[in-house]
XYZ file of C-alpha atoms in Angstrom:
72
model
C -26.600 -34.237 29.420
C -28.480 -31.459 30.087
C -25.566 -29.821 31.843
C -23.245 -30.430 29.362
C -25.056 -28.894 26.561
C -25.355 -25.542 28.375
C -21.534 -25.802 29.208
C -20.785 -26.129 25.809
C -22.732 -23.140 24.754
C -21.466 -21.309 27.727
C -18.214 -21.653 26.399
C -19.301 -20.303 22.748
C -20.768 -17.284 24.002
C -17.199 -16.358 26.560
C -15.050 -17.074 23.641
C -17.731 -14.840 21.434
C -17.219 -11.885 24.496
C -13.697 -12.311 24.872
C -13.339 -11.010 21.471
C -15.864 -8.083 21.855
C -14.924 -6.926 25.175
C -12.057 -4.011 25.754
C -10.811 -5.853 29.095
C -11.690 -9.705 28.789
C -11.632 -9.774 32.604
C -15.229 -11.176 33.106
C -14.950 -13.559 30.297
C -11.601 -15.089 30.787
C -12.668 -15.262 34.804
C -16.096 -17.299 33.751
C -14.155 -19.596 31.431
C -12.283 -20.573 34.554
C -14.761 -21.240 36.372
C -16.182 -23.103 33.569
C -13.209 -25.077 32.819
C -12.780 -25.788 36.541
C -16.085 -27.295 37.319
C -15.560 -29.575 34.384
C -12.417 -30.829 35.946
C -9.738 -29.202 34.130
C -8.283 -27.691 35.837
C -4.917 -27.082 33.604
C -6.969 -24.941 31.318
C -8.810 -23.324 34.438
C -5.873 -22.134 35.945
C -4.558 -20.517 32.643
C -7.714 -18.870 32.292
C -7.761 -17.542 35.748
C -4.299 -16.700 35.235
C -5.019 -14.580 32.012
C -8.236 -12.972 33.928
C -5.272 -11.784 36.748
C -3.436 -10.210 34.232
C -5.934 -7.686 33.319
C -7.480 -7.143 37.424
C -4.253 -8.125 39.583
C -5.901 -7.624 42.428
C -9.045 -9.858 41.997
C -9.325 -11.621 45.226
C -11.856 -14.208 43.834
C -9.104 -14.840 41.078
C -6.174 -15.264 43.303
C -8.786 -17.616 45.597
C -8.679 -20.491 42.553
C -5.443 -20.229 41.649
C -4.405 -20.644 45.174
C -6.536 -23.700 45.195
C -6.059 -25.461 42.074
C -2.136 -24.826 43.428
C -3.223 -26.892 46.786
C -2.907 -23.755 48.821
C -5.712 -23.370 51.375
């Protein structure tokens, strides 16, 4: 429950910086990583996919996508 609660607010406060910030990067990254420990990963992916479009050559980035994708 615990857990859940601080997701949740997590979430608030990335949507909150994604809408201050001049490059979104870290935000949109973090929501991925939010979205993918809570098991969706559909919305994790397009997240992580959104945080590669502003830092192409985030290795961390191309890491999930590559796994949510069943690559290795």
């Amino acid at each position: 429950y615990v857990s859940a609660k601080m997701d949740q607010r997590a979430e608030e406060l990335f949507n909150k910086a994604l809408n201050a910030a001049r490059s979104p990067f870290l935000a949109l990254r973090a929501l991925g990583i939010l979205y993918e420990r809570k098991g969706n990963t559909s919305k994790a992916f397009d997240y992580y996919k959104k945080a590669l479009s502003h830092r192409p050559s985030d290795q961390f980035t191309i890491d999930k996508i590559r796994k949510i994708e069943g690559h290795p």
